[in-house]
Short mmCIF file of C-alpha atoms and ligand atoms in Angstrom, two decimals:
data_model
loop_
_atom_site.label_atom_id
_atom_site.label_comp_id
_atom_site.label_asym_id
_atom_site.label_seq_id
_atom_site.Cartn_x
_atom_site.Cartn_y
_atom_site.Cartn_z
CA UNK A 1 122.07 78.98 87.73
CA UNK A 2 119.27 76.73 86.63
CA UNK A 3 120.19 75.72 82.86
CA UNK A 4 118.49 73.64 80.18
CA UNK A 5 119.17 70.55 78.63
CA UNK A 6 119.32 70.48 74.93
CA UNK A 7 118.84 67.07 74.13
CA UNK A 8 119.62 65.59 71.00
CA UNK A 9 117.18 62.35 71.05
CA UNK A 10 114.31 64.65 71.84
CA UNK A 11 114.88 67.03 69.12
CA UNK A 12 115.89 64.72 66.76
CA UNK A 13 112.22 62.54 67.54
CA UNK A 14 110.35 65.96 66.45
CA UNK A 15 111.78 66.77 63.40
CA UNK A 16 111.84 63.33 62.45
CA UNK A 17 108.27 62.86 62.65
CA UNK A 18 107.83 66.52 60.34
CA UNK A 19 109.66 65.06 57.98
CA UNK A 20 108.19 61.82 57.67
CA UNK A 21 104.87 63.57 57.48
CA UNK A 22 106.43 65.66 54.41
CA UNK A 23 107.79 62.68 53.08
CA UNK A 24 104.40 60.67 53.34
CA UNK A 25 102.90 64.00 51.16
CA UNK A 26 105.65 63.85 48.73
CA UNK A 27 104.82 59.91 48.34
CA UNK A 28 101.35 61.60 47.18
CA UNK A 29 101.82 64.13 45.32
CA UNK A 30 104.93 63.04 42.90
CA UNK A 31 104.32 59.07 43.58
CA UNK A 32 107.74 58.34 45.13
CA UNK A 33 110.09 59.12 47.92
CA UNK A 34 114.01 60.48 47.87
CA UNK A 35 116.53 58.01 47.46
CA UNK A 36 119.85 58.76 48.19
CA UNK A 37 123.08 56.29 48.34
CA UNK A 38 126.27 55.91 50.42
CA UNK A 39 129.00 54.96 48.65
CA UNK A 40 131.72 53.32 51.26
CA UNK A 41 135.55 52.56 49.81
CA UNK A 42 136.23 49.81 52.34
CA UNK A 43 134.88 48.11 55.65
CA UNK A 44 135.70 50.57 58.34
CA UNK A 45 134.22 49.41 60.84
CA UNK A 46 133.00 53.09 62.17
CA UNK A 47 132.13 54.00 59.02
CA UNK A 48 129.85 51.12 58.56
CA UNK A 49 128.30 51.43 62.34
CA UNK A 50 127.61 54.80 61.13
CA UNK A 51 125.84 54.06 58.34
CA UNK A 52 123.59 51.60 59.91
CA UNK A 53 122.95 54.50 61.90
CA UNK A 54 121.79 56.46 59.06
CA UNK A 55 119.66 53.42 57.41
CA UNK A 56 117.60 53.51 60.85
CA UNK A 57 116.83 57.21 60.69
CA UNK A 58 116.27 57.05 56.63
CA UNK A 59 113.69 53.94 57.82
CA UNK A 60 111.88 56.05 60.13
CA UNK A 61 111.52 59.11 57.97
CA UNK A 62 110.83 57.14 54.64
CA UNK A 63 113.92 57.85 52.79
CA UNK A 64 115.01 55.15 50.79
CA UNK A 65 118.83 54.38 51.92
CA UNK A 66 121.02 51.93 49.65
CA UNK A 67 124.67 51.30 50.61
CA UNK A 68 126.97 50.66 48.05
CA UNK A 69 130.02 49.31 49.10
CA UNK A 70 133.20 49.38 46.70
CA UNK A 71 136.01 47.37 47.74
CA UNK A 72 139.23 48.38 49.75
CA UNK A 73 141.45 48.58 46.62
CA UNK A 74 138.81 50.88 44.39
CA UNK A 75 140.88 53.27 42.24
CA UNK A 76 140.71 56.93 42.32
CA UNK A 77 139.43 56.63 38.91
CA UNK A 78 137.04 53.78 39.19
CA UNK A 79 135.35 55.78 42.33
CA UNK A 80 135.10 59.00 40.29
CA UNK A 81 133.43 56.82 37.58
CA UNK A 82 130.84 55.84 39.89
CA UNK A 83 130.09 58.92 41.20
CA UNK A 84 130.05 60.34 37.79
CA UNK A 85 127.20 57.29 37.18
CA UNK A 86 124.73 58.35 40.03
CA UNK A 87 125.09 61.80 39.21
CA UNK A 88 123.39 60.47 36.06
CA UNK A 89 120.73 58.57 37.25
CA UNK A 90 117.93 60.61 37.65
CA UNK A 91 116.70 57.81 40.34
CA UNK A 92 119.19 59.00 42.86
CA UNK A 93 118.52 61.98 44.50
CA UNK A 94 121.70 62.56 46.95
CA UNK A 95 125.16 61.00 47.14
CA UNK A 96 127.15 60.48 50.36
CA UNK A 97 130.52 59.26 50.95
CA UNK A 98 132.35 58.99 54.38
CA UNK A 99 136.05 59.09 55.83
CA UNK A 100 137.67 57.45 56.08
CA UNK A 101 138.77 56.20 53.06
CA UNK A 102 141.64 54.00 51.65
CA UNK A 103 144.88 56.02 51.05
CA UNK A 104 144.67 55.72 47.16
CA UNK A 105 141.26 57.71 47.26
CA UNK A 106 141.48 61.54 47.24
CA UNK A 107 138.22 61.88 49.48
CA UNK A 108 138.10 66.04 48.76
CA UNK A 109 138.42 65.04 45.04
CA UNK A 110 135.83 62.65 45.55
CA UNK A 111 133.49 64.07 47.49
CA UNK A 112 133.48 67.78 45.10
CA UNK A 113 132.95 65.55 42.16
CA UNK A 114 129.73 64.57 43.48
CA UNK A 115 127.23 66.88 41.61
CA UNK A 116 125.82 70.06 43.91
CA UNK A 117 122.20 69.35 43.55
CA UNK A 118 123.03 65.60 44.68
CA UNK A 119 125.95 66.90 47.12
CA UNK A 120 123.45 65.76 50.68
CA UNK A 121 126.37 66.62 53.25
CA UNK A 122 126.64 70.46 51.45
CA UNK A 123 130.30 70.18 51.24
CA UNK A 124 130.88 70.80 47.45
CA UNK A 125 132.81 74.40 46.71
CA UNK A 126 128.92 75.50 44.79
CA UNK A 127 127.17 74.95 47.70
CA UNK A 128 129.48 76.24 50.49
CA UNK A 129 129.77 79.39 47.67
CA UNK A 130 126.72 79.43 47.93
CA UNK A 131 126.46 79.80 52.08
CA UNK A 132 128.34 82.70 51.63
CA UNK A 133 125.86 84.35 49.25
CA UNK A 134 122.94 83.00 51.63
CA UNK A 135 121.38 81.30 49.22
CA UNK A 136 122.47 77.59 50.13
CA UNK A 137 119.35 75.12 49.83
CA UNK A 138 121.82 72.26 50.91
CA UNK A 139 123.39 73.09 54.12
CA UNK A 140 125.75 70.88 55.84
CA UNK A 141 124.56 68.45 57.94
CA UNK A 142 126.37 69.44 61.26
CA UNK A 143 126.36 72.99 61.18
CA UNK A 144 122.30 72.23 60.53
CA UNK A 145 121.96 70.42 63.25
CA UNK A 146 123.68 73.32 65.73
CA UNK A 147 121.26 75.67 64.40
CA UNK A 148 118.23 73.64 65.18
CA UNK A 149 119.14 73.22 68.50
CA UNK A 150 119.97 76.98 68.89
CA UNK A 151 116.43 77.90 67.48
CA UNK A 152 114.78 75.42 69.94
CA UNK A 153 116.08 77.67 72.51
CA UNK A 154 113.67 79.74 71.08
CA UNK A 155 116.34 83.12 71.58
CA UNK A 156 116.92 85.78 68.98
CA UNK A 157 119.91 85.72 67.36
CA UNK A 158 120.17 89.23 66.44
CA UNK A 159 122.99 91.56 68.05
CA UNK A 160 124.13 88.20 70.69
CA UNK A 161 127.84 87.43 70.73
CA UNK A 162 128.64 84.36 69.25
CA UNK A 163 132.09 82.66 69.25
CA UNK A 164 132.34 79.51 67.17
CA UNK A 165 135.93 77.54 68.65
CA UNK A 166 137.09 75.40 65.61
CA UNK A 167 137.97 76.80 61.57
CA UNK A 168 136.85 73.43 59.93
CA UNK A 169 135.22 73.41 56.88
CA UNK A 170 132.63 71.02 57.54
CA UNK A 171 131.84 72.35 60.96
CA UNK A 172 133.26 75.76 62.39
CA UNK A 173 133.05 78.05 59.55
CA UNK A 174 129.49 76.51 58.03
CA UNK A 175 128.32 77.47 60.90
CA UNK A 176 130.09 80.77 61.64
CA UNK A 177 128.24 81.79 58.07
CA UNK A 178 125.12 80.74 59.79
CA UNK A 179 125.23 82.56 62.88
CA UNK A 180 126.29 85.06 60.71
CA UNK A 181 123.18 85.03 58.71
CA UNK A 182 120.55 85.22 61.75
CA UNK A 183 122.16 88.14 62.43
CA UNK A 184 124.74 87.34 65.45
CA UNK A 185 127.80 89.05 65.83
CA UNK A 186 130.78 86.23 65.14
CA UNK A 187 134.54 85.68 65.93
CA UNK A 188 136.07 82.05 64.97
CA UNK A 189 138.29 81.14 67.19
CA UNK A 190 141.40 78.51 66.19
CA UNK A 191 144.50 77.32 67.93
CA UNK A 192 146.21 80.74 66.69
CA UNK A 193 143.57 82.61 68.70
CA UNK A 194 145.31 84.63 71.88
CA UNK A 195 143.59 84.89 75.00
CA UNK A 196 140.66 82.24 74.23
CA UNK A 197 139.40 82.64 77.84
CA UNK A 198 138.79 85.86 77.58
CA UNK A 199 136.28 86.08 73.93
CA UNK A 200 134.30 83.07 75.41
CA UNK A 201 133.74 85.14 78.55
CA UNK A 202 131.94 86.98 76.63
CA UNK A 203 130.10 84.58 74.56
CA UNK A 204 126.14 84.31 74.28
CA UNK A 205 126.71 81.90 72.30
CA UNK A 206 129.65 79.21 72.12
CA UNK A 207 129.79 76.48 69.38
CA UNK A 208 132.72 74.06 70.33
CA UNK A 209 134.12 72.04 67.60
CA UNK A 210 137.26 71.26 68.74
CA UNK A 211 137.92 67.97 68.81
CA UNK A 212 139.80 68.12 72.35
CA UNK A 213 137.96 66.61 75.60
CA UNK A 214 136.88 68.98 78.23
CA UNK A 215 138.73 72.06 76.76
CA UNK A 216 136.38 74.78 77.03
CA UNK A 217 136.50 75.40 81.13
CA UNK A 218 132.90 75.73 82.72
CA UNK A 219 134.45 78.69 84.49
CA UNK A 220 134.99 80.81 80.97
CA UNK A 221 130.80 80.29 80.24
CA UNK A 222 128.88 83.87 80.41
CA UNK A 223 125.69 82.99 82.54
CA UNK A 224 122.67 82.02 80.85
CA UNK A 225 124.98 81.51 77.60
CA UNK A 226 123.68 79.04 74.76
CA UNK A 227 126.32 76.32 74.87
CA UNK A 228 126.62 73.60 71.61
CA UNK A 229 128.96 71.23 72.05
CA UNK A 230 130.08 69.82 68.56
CA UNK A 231 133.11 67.52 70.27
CA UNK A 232 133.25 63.99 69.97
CA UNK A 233 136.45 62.62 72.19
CA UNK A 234 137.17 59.04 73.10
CA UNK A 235 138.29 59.23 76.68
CA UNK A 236 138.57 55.49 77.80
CA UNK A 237 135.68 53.68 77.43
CA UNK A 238 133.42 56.76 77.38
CA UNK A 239 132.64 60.11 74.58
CA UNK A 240 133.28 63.38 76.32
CA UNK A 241 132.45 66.62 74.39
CA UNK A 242 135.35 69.48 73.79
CA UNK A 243 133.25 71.47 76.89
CA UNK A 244 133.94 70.57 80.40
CA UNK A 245 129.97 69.51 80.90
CA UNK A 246 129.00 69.40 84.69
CA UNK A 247 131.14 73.22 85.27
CA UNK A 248 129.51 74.38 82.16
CA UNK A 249 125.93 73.85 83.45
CA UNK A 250 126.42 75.79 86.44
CA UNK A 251 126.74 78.71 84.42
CA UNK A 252 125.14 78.19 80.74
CA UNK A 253 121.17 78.73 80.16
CA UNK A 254 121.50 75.86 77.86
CA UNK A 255 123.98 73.38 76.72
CA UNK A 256 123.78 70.08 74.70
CA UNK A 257 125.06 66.71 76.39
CA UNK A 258 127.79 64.62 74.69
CA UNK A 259 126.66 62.24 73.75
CA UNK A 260 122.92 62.60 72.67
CA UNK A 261 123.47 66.52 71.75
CA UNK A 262 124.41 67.40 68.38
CA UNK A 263 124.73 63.66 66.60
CA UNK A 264 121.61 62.71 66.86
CA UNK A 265 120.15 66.12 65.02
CA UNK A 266 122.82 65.52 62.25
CA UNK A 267 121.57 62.37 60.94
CA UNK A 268 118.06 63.87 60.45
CA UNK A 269 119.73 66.69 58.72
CA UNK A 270 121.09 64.41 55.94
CA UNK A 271 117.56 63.20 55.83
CA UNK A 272 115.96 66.52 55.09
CA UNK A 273 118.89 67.98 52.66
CA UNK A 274 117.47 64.53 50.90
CA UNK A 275 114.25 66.03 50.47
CA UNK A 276 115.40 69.65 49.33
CA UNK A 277 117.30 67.43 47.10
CA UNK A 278 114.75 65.64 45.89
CA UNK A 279 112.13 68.42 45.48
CA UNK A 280 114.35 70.55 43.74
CA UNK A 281 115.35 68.02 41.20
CA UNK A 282 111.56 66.85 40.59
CA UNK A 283 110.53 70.52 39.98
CA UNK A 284 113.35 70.81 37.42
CA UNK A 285 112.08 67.60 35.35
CA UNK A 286 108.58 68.51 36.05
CA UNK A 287 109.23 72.30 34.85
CA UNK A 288 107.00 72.74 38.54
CA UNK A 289 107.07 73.31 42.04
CA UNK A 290 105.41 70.43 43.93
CA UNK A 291 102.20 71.09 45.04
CA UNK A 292 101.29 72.19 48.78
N1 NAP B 301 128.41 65.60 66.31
C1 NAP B 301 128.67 65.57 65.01
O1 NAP B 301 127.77 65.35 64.21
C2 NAP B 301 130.06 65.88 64.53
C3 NAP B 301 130.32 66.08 63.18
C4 NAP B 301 131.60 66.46 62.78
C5 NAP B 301 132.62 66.57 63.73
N2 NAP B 301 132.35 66.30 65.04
C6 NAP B 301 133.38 66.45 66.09
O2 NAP B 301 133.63 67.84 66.27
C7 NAP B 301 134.99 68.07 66.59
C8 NAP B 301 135.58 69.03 65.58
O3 NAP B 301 135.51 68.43 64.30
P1 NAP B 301 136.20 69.09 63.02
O4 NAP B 301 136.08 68.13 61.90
O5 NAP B 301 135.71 70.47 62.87
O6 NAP B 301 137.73 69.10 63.55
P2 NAP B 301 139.06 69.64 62.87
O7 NAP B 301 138.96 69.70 61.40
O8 NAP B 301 140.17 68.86 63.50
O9 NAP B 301 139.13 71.16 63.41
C9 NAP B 301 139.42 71.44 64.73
C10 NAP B 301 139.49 72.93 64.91
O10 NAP B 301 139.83 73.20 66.27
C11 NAP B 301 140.83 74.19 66.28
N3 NAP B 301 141.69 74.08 67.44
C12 NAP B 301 142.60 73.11 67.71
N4 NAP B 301 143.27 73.40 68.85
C13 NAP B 301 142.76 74.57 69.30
C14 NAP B 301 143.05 75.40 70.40
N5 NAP B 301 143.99 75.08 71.27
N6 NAP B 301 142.35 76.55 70.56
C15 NAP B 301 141.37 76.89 69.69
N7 NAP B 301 141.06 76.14 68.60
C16 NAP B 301 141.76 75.00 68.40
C17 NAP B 301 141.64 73.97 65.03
O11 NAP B 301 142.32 75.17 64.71
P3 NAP B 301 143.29 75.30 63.41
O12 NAP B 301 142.38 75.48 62.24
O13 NAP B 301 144.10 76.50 63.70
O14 NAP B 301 144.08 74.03 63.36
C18 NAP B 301 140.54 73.60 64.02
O15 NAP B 301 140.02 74.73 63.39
C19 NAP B 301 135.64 66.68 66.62
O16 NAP B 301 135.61 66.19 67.94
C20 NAP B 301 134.72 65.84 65.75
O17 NAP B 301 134.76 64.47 66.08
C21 NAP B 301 131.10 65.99 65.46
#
């Protein structure tokens, strides 16, 4: 079976250069661009390599990217200050912080106390209430960045069998509400699921977030399934993905590579739940949408 590559790098090129074109007519028609900050307890160093990351892809679009780093022994309450401080500063348009943090900081705390119309990685209880409903504007970044590489496939979602491996709530069920949304027919596997093999087999569409190297058998793929590997494993010196990759793509019509799959998407998806941010909260001070 002949499959197709769904790479990251490629994807994540396109819909960069979209949004730096909508951020170049935002620049125009409101005078500025979104500005969003990452507030780091600490100096992880993976954290940090992460964020540089992120600077390089807010660069390219045109998002202005600031971090703000508070050191290792910031209190609970001095961090919850702070983020009560941007969500009052109406120059700040979305608020990011990243595990891991010091063990003093309660990061769920933390991160829900960022305000939902600043909340950039979707993960406050409003805007995942708000997936359910199907009216999220700020979706998180992940689960984004599976869709977009399922719709580049360019195959209708309606009535396929999807099976999403992983219950997290940053990844698996986001995305199960998704799938769930364009119309697919969804069971979320965990590690209490019996007989795994067996509702993969059957899978159009399999969304691995596992967090387990080469765990998903190329045998178990349906042929000409849709395969998104979410998986990011260490194995010695190299990153494997939770799917066993060169089995799967004898049998899968497409499938992402790890790495240069899913990662690369994610980081522009931060970028462009900056500009929903940002549009949304210029229309409220404005009383206006912004013009077309
Ligand atoms: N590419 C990216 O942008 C990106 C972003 C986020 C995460 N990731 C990666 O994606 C992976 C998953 O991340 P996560 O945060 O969702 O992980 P997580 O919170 O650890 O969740 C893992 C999920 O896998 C399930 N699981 C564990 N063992 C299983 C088994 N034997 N059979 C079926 N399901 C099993 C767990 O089930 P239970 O709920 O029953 O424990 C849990 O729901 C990790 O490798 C992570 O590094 C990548």
């Amino acid at each position: 079976m002949s499959f197709q590559l769904l790479d990251g790098r490629k994807l994540a090129a396109q819909l960069k250069q979209q949004l730096k074109q909508e951020i170049l007519h935002l620049r125009g028609s409101t005078g500025d661009v979104p500005r969003i900050i990452n507030l780091m307890v600490g100096q992880d160093p993976a954290a940090q390599s992460y964020a540089r990351s992120q600077m390089k892809t807010a660069d390219e679009v045109g998002v202005k990217y600031e971090l703000l780093n508070l050191p290792e022994n910031t209190k609970q309450k001095e961090l919850l200050q702070k983020i009560d401080q941007l969500n009052r500063d109406s120059s700040v348009n979305g608020v990011i912080i990243y595990k891991p943090v010091p063990s003093q900081i309660d990061y769920q705390l933390a991160a829900g106390s960022i305000s939902a119309s600043k909340d950039l990685e979707g993960i406050n209880a409003l805007n995942l209430g708000k997936m359910i409903l199907g009216e999220a504007a700020m979706i998180p970044c992940t689960p984004a960045a599976v869709m977009e590489h399922i719709k580049s496939t360019g195959v209708l979602l309606r009535g396929k069998e999807a099976v999403v491996v992983g219950r997290s709530e940053i990844v698996g069920k986001p995305v199960s509400l998704l799938l769930l949304k364009e119309h697919a027919t969804v069971t979320i596997c965990h590690s209490a699921t019996a007989k795994l093999e067996e509702q993969i087999k059957r899978a159009d569409i399999i969304v691995a977030a596992v967090g387990k190297p080469s765990f998903i058998k190329g045998a178990w793929i349906k042929p000409g399934a849709i395969v998104v590997d979410v998986g990011i494993n260490q194995v010695g010196n190299k990153i494997v993905g939770d799917v066993e990759f060169d089995q799967a793509c004898q049998k899968a019509g497409y499938i992402t590579p790890v790495p240069g799959g899913v990662g690369p998407v994610t980081a522009v998806m931060l970028m462009n739940n900056a500009v929903t941010a940002y549009k949304a909260q210029w229309a409220q001070r404005e009383s206006a949408p912004i013009k077309k």
